[in-house]
PDB file of C-alpha atoms in Angstrom:
ATOM      1  CA  UNK R   1      69.786 -83.720 168.418  1.00  0.00           C
ATOM      2  CA  UNK R   2      67.694 -80.821 169.729  1.00  0.00           C
ATOM      3  CA  UNK R   3      67.637 -77.545 167.849  1.00  0.00           C
ATOM      4  CA  UNK R   4      66.346 -74.102 168.690  1.00  0.00           C
ATOM      5  CA  UNK R   5      65.458 -72.228 165.529  1.00  0.00           C
ATOM      6  CA  UNK R   6      64.799 -68.494 165.496  1.00  0.00           C
ATOM      7  CA  UNK R   7      63.379 -67.210 162.183  1.00  0.00           C
ATOM      8  CA  UNK R   8      63.450 -63.427 162.166  1.00  0.00           C
ATOM      9  CA  UNK R   9      61.921 -60.655 160.128  1.00  0.00           C
ATOM     10  CA  UNK R  10      63.339 -57.171 160.163  1.00  0.00           C
ATOM     11  CA  UNK R  11      61.390 -54.287 161.610  1.00  0.00           C
ATOM     12  CA  UNK R  12      59.461 -52.399 158.936  1.00  0.00           C
ATOM     13  CA  UNK R  13      61.074 -49.094 159.917  1.00  0.00           C
ATOM     14  CA  UNK R  14      64.598 -50.197 158.992  1.00  0.00           C
ATOM     15  CA  UNK R  15      66.126 -51.047 155.633  1.00  0.00           C
ATOM     16  CA  UNK R  16      67.510 -54.422 154.642  1.00  0.00           C
ATOM     17  CA  UNK R  17      70.964 -52.886 154.776  1.00  0.00           C
ATOM     18  CA  UNK R  18      70.420 -51.702 158.356  1.00  0.00           C
ATOM     19  CA  UNK R  19      69.128 -55.152 159.298  1.00  0.00           C
ATOM     20  CA  UNK R  20      72.284 -56.708 157.852  1.00  0.00           C
ATOM     21  CA  UNK R  21      74.452 -54.277 159.833  1.00  0.00           C
ATOM     22  CA  UNK R  22      72.809 -55.380 163.084  1.00  0.00           C
ATOM     23  CA  UNK R  23      72.970 -59.050 162.012  1.00  0.00           C
ATOM     24  CA  UNK R  24      76.686 -58.820 161.233  1.00  0.00           C
ATOM     25  CA  UNK R  25      77.572 -56.702 164.276  1.00  0.00           C
ATOM     26  CA  UNK R  26      80.216 -58.241 166.563  1.00  0.00           C
ATOM     27  CA  UNK R  27      77.848 -57.481 169.475  1.00  0.00           C
ATOM     28  CA  UNK R  28      75.406 -60.089 168.162  1.00  0.00           C
ATOM     29  CA  UNK R  29      78.227 -62.576 167.624  1.00  0.00           C
ATOM     30  CA  UNK R  30      79.355 -61.995 171.217  1.00  0.00           C
ATOM     31  CA  UNK R  31      75.815 -62.618 172.527  1.00  0.00           C
ATOM     32  CA  UNK R  32      75.560 -65.786 170.458  1.00  0.00           C
ATOM     33  CA  UNK R  33      78.904 -66.889 171.840  1.00  0.00           C
ATOM     34  CA  UNK R  34      77.644 -66.344 175.376  1.00  0.00           C
ATOM     35  CA  UNK R  35      74.498 -68.394 174.640  1.00  0.00           C
ATOM     36  CA  UNK R  36      76.588 -71.214 173.178  1.00  0.00           C
ATOM     37  CA  UNK R  37      79.021 -71.205 176.108  1.00  0.00           C
ATOM     38  CA  UNK R  38      76.394 -71.003 178.847  1.00  0.00           C
ATOM     39  CA  UNK R  39      73.934 -73.519 177.402  1.00  0.00           C
ATOM     40  CA  UNK R  40      76.557 -75.968 176.178  1.00  0.00           C
ATOM     41  CA  UNK R  41      75.271 -75.811 172.625  1.00  0.00           C
ATOM     42  CA  UNK R  42      77.229 -78.126 170.376  1.00  0.00           C
ATOM     43  CA  UNK R  43      76.752 -75.853 167.406  1.00  0.00           C
ATOM     44  CA  UNK R  44      75.096 -72.786 165.995  1.00  0.00           C
ATOM     45  CA  UNK R  45      74.323 -71.305 162.601  1.00  0.00           C
ATOM     46  CA  UNK R  46      73.550 -67.687 161.734  1.00  0.00           C
ATOM     47  CA  UNK R  47      72.156 -67.296 158.206  1.00  0.00           C
ATOM     48  CA  UNK R  48      71.003 -64.299 156.201  1.00  0.00           C
ATOM     49  CA  UNK R  49      68.402 -64.731 153.497  1.00  0.00           C
ATOM     50  CA  UNK R  50      69.830 -64.100 150.067  1.00  0.00           C
ATOM     51  CA  UNK R  51      68.368 -61.105 148.285  1.00  0.00           C
ATOM     52  CA  UNK R  52      68.039 -62.878 144.922  1.00  0.00           C
ATOM     53  CA  UNK R  53      65.376 -63.292 142.266  1.00  0.00           C
ATOM     54  CA  UNK R  54      65.286 -67.035 142.968  1.00  0.00           C
ATOM     55  CA  UNK R  55      63.543 -66.314 146.284  1.00  0.00           C
ATOM     56  CA  UNK R  56      60.797 -64.423 144.453  1.00  0.00           C
ATOM     57  CA  UNK R  57      60.464 -67.261 141.941  1.00  0.00           C
ATOM     58  CA  UNK R  58      60.180 -69.895 144.692  1.00  0.00           C
ATOM     59  CA  UNK R  59      57.541 -67.841 146.480  1.00  0.00           C
ATOM     60  CA  UNK R  60      55.530 -67.444 143.271  1.00  0.00           C
ATOM     61  CA  UNK R  61      55.743 -71.155 142.467  1.00  0.00           C
ATOM     62  CA  UNK R  62      54.474 -72.058 145.909  1.00  0.00           C
ATOM     63  CA  UNK R  63      51.732 -69.437 145.857  1.00  0.00           C
ATOM     64  CA  UNK R  64      53.169 -67.948 149.032  1.00  0.00           C
ATOM     65  CA  UNK R  65      52.200 -64.410 149.905  1.00  0.00           C
ATOM     66  CA  UNK R  66      54.582 -63.865 152.819  1.00  0.00           C
ATOM     67  CA  UNK R  67      58.160 -62.878 152.081  1.00  0.00           C
ATOM     68  CA  UNK R  68      60.936 -65.101 153.411  1.00  0.00           C
ATOM     69  CA  UNK R  69      62.398 -64.463 156.808  1.00  0.00           C
ATOM     70  CA  UNK R  70      65.365 -62.088 156.797  1.00  0.00           C
ATOM     71  CA  UNK R  71      67.568 -64.313 158.907  1.00  0.00           C
ATOM     72  CA  UNK R  72      67.691 -67.602 160.758  1.00  0.00           C
ATOM     73  CA  UNK R  73      69.608 -68.294 163.946  1.00  0.00           C
ATOM     74  CA  UNK R  74      69.917 -71.902 165.048  1.00  0.00           C
ATOM     75  CA  UNK R  75      71.486 -73.551 168.081  1.00  0.00           C
ATOM     76  CA  UNK R  76      71.889 -77.296 168.549  1.00  0.00           C
ATOM     77  CA  UNK R  77      72.420 -79.656 171.480  1.00  0.00           C
ATOM     78  CA  UNK R  78      73.135 -83.366 171.500  1.00  0.00           C
ATOM     79  CA  UNK R  79      70.220 -84.084 173.831  1.00  0.00           C
ATOM     80  CA  UNK R  80      67.391 -82.407 175.701  1.00  0.00           C
ATOM     81  CA  UNK R  81      68.768 -83.071 179.190  1.00  0.00           C
ATOM     82  CA  UNK R  82      71.884 -81.070 178.305  1.00  0.00           C
ATOM     83  CA  UNK R  83      69.689 -78.062 177.569  1.00  0.00           C
ATOM     84  CA  UNK R  84      67.014 -78.580 180.221  1.00  0.00           C
ATOM     85  CA  UNK R  85      69.462 -78.196 183.096  1.00  0.00           C
ATOM     86  CA  UNK R  86      70.321 -74.605 182.147  1.00  0.00           C
ATOM     87  CA  UNK R  87      67.025 -73.277 180.771  1.00  0.00           C
ATOM     88  CA  UNK R  88      65.465 -72.601 184.161  1.00  0.00           C
ATOM     89  CA  UNK R  89      68.263 -70.590 185.748  1.00  0.00           C
ATOM     90  CA  UNK R  90      68.493 -66.876 186.510  1.00  0.00           C
ATOM     91  CA  UNK R  91      71.660 -66.699 184.400  1.00  0.00           C
ATOM     92  CA  UNK R  92      69.811 -68.072 181.377  1.00  0.00           C
ATOM     93  CA  UNK R  93      66.958 -65.612 181.944  1.00  0.00           C
ATOM     94  CA  UNK R  94      69.453 -62.732 181.995  1.00  0.00           C
ATOM     95  CA  UNK R  95      71.177 -63.961 178.854  1.00  0.00           C
ATOM     96  CA  UNK R  96      67.898 -64.377 176.979  1.00  0.00           C
ATOM     97  CA  UNK R  97      66.827 -60.894 178.096  1.00  0.00           C
ATOM     98  CA  UNK R  98      70.085 -59.449 176.751  1.00  0.00           C
ATOM     99  CA  UNK R  99      69.501 -61.201 173.414  1.00  0.00           C
ATOM    100  CA  UNK R 100      65.915 -59.950 173.311  1.00  0.00           C
ATOM    101  CA  UNK R 101      66.961 -56.370 174.024  1.00  0.00           C
ATOM    102  CA  UNK R 102      69.543 -56.510 171.250  1.00  0.00           C
ATOM    103  CA  UNK R 103      67.092 -58.033 168.782  1.00  0.00           C
ATOM    104  CA  UNK R 104      64.400 -55.438 169.537  1.00  0.00           C
ATOM    105  CA  UNK R 105      66.597 -52.901 167.732  1.00  0.00           C
ATOM    106  CA  UNK R 106      66.136 -54.602 164.364  1.00  0.00           C
ATOM    107  CA  UNK R 107      63.772 -57.599 164.637  1.00  0.00           C
ATOM    108  CA  UNK R 108      59.983 -57.499 164.372  1.00  0.00           C
ATOM    109  CA  UNK R 109      59.330 -59.947 167.191  1.00  0.00           C
ATOM    110  CA  UNK R 110      55.614 -60.296 166.398  1.00  0.00           C
ATOM    111  CA  UNK R 111      56.350 -61.410 162.833  1.00  0.00           C
ATOM    112  CA  UNK R 112      59.232 -63.666 163.806  1.00  0.00           C
ATOM    113  CA  UNK R 113      59.089 -67.111 165.334  1.00  0.00           C
ATOM    114  CA  UNK R 114      61.225 -69.357 167.496  1.00  0.00           C
ATOM    115  CA  UNK R 115      60.806 -73.020 168.311  1.00  0.00           C
ATOM    116  CA  UNK R 116      62.577 -76.226 169.333  1.00  0.00           C
ATOM    117  CA  UNK R 117      62.871 -79.208 167.000  1.00  0.00           C
ATOM    118  CA  UNK R 118      64.218 -82.717 167.262  1.00  0.00           C
ATOM    119  CA  UNK R 119      66.378 -83.913 164.397  1.00  0.00           C
ATOM    120  CA  UNK R 120      65.093 -87.093 162.786  1.00  0.00           C
ATOM    121  CA  UNK R 121      68.008 -89.174 161.625  1.00  0.00           C
TER     122      UNK R 121
END
């Protein structure tokens, strides 16, 4: 299984509450739905980081200075060839641009990261 994982941090000029409003907006869900439909993703997950003391405790125990990401968006495909056939199309470019434009409203792109992984089973 191939996964695309997008770990996002909110922009510093917006509150956590504003970030959560963007994250939970039906517009984002519609964009995610379009990505899933166009790319043939077999699944997706959209998670928000819990705002709990346990996150602070875990960070302290690990000696980590950076706060956790604010949200994680993950898509999955059964195999790479399924994804590869659509990644290099104008339609995919347009869809990714639309997602980027939406995310620019609330995501600090420089402090976020995105990458592909292969599930080890």
